[in-house]
Coordinates of C-alpha atoms in Angstrom, one line a residue:
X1 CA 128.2 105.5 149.0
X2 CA 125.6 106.0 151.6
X3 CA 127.2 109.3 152.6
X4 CA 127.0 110.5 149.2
X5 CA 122.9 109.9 149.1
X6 CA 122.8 111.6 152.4
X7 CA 124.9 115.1 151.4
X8 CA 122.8 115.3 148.3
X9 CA 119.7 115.1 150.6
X10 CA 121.2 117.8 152.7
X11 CA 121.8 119.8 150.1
X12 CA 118.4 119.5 148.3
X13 CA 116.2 122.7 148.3
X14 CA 112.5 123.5 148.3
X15 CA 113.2 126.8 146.1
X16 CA 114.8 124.3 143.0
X17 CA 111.7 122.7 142.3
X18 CA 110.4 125.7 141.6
X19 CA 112.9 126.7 138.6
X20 CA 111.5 126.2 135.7
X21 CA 114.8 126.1 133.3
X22 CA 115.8 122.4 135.4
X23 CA 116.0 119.7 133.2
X24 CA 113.4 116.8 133.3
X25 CA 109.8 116.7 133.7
X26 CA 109.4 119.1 136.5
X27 CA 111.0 121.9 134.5
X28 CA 108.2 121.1 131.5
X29 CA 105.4 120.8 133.5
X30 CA 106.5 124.4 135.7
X31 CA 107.5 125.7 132.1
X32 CA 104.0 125.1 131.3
X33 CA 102.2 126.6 134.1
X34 CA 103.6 129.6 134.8
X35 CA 102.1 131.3 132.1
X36 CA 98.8 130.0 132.8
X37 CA 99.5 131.7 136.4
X38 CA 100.5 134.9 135.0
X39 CA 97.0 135.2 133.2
X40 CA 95.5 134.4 136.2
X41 CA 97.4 136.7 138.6
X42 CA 96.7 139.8 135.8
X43 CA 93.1 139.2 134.8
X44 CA 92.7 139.2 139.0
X45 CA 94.7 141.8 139.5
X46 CA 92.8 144.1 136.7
X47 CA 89.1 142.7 138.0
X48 CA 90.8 144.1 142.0
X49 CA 91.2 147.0 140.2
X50 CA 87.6 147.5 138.4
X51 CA 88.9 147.1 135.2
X52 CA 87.0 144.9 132.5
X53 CA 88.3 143.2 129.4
X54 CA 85.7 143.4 126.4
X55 CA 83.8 140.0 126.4
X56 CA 85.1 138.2 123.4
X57 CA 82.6 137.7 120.6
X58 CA 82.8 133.4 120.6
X59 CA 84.0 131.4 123.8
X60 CA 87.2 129.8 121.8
X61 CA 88.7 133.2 121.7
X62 CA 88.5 133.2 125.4
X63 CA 89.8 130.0 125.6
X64 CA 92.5 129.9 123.3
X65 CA 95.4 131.3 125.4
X66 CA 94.3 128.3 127.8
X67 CA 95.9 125.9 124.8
X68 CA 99.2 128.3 123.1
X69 CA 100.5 129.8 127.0
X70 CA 101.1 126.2 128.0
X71 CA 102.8 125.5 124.4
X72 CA 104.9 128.9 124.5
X73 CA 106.1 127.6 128.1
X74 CA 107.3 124.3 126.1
X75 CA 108.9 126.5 124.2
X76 CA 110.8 128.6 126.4
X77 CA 112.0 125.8 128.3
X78 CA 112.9 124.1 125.2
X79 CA 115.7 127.4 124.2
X80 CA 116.7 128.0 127.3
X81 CA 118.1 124.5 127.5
X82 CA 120.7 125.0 124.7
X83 CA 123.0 127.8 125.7
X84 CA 123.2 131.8 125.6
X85 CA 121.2 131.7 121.8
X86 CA 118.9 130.0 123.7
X87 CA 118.7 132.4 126.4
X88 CA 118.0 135.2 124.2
X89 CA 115.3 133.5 122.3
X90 CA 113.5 132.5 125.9
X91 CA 113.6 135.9 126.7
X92 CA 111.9 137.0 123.6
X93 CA 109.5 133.8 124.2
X94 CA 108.9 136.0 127.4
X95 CA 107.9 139.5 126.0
X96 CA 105.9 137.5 123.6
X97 CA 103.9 135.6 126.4
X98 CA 103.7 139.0 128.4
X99 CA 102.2 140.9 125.4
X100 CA 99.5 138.3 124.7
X101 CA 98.1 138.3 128.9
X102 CA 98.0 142.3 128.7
X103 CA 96.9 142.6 125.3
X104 CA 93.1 142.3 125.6
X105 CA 93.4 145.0 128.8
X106 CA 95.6 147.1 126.2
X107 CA 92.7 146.8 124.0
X108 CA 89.5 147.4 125.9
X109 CA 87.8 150.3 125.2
X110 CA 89.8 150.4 121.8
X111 CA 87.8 150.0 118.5
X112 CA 88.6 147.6 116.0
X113 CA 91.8 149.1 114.4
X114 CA 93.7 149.8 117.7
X115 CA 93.1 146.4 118.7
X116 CA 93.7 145.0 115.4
X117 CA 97.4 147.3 115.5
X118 CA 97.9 145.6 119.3
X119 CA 97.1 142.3 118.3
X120 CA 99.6 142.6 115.4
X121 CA 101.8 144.0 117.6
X122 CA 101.9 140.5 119.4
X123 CA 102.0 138.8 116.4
X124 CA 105.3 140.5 115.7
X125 CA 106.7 139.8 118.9
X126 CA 105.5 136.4 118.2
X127 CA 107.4 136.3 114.7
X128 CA 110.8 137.5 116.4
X129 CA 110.5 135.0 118.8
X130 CA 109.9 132.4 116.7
X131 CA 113.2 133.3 114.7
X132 CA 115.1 132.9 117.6
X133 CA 113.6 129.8 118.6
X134 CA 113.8 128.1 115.5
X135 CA 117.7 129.1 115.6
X136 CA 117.9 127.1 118.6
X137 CA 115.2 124.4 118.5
X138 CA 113.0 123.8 115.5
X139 CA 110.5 122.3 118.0
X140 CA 110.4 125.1 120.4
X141 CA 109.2 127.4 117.0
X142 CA 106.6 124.6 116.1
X143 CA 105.3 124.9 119.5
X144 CA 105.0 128.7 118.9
X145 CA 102.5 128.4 115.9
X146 CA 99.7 127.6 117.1
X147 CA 99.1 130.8 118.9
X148 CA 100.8 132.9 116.3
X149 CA 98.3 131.8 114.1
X150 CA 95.4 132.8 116.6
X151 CA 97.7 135.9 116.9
X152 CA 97.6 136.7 113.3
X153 CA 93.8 135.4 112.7
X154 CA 92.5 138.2 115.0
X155 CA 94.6 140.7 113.6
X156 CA 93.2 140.0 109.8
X157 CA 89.7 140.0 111.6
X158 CA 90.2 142.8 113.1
X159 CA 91.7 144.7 110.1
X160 CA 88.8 143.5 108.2
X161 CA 86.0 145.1 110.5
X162 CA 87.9 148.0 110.4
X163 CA 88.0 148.3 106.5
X164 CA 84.3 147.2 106.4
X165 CA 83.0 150.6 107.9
X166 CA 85.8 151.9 110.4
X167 CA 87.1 155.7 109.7
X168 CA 88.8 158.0 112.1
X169 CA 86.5 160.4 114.0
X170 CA 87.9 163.2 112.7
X171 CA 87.5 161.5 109.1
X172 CA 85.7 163.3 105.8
X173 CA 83.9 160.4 105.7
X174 CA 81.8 161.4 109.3
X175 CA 80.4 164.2 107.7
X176 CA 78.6 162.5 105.2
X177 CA 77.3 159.7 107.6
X178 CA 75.9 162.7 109.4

């Protein structure tokens, strides 16, 4: 028995604790952080570069992909746990994560119905993804809501201060502003 203890220590590698589709609580908490590292590495990446997101208007905004990246992570490693359905739906968990890190750099410089149209965008990813997920693990799409909401509340926002005096530079409208 004590050779069997010592093969599996032989065989134990440094590059499996850092999968993040293992089973058990290392797999959750790595499911977890990635994301948060993926914001990380971009927003540094684009700041190296010179670029500059717009300042959001109220710190929570800022804040919020701090909460639902973490929580879409969850998710993801929830699917991906149960089988090729569940592959497919962490895949789509992944475009959706992707689209909500770039979509403020998408969105910089844009007025407020191009980043209302982006942020829907994400939401729609978001909405696909959560069909998957909830195919595969009605948990995985409750973990998915909260930042589909925050998704979907910016978008209305947006679509809002758009309505509320927004037309198209090349609008009829202009000329009697004028």
């Amino acid at each position: 028995m004590a050779h069997a203890h010592t093969a599996e220590a032989v065989h134990f590698s440094p590059i499996a604790m850092l999968d993040p589709d293992r089973a058990g609580a290392g797999g959750v908490m790595l499911s977890a952080v990635l994301p948060l590292a993926g914001l990380v590495a971009v927003n540094a990446g684009a700041e190296m570069m010179g670029l500059r997101a717009p300042a959001p208007a109220m710190a929570w905004i800022a804040i919020a992909p701090l909460v639902f990246l973490p929580l879409w992570g969850v998710a993801r490693w929830q699917v991906v746990q149960r089988g090729a359905n569940g592959q497919a739906a962490g895949r789509w968990i992944i475009a959706l994560m992707a689209a909500a890190i770039v979509a403020p750099w998408m969105s910089a410089g844009a007025d407020a119905l191009v980043g209302s149209m982006i942020t829907m965008m994400v939401m729609l990813i978001g909405v696909a993804a959560a069909a998957r997920a909830a195919m595969v693990s009605k948990l995985a799409a409750a973990l998915l809501l909260p930042g589909l909401l925050w998704a979907g509340a910016g978008a209305v926002v947006g679509f809002g201060a758009a309505a509320g005096g927004w037309s198209p530079p090349f609008g009829l409208t202009n000329s009697i502003r004028s």
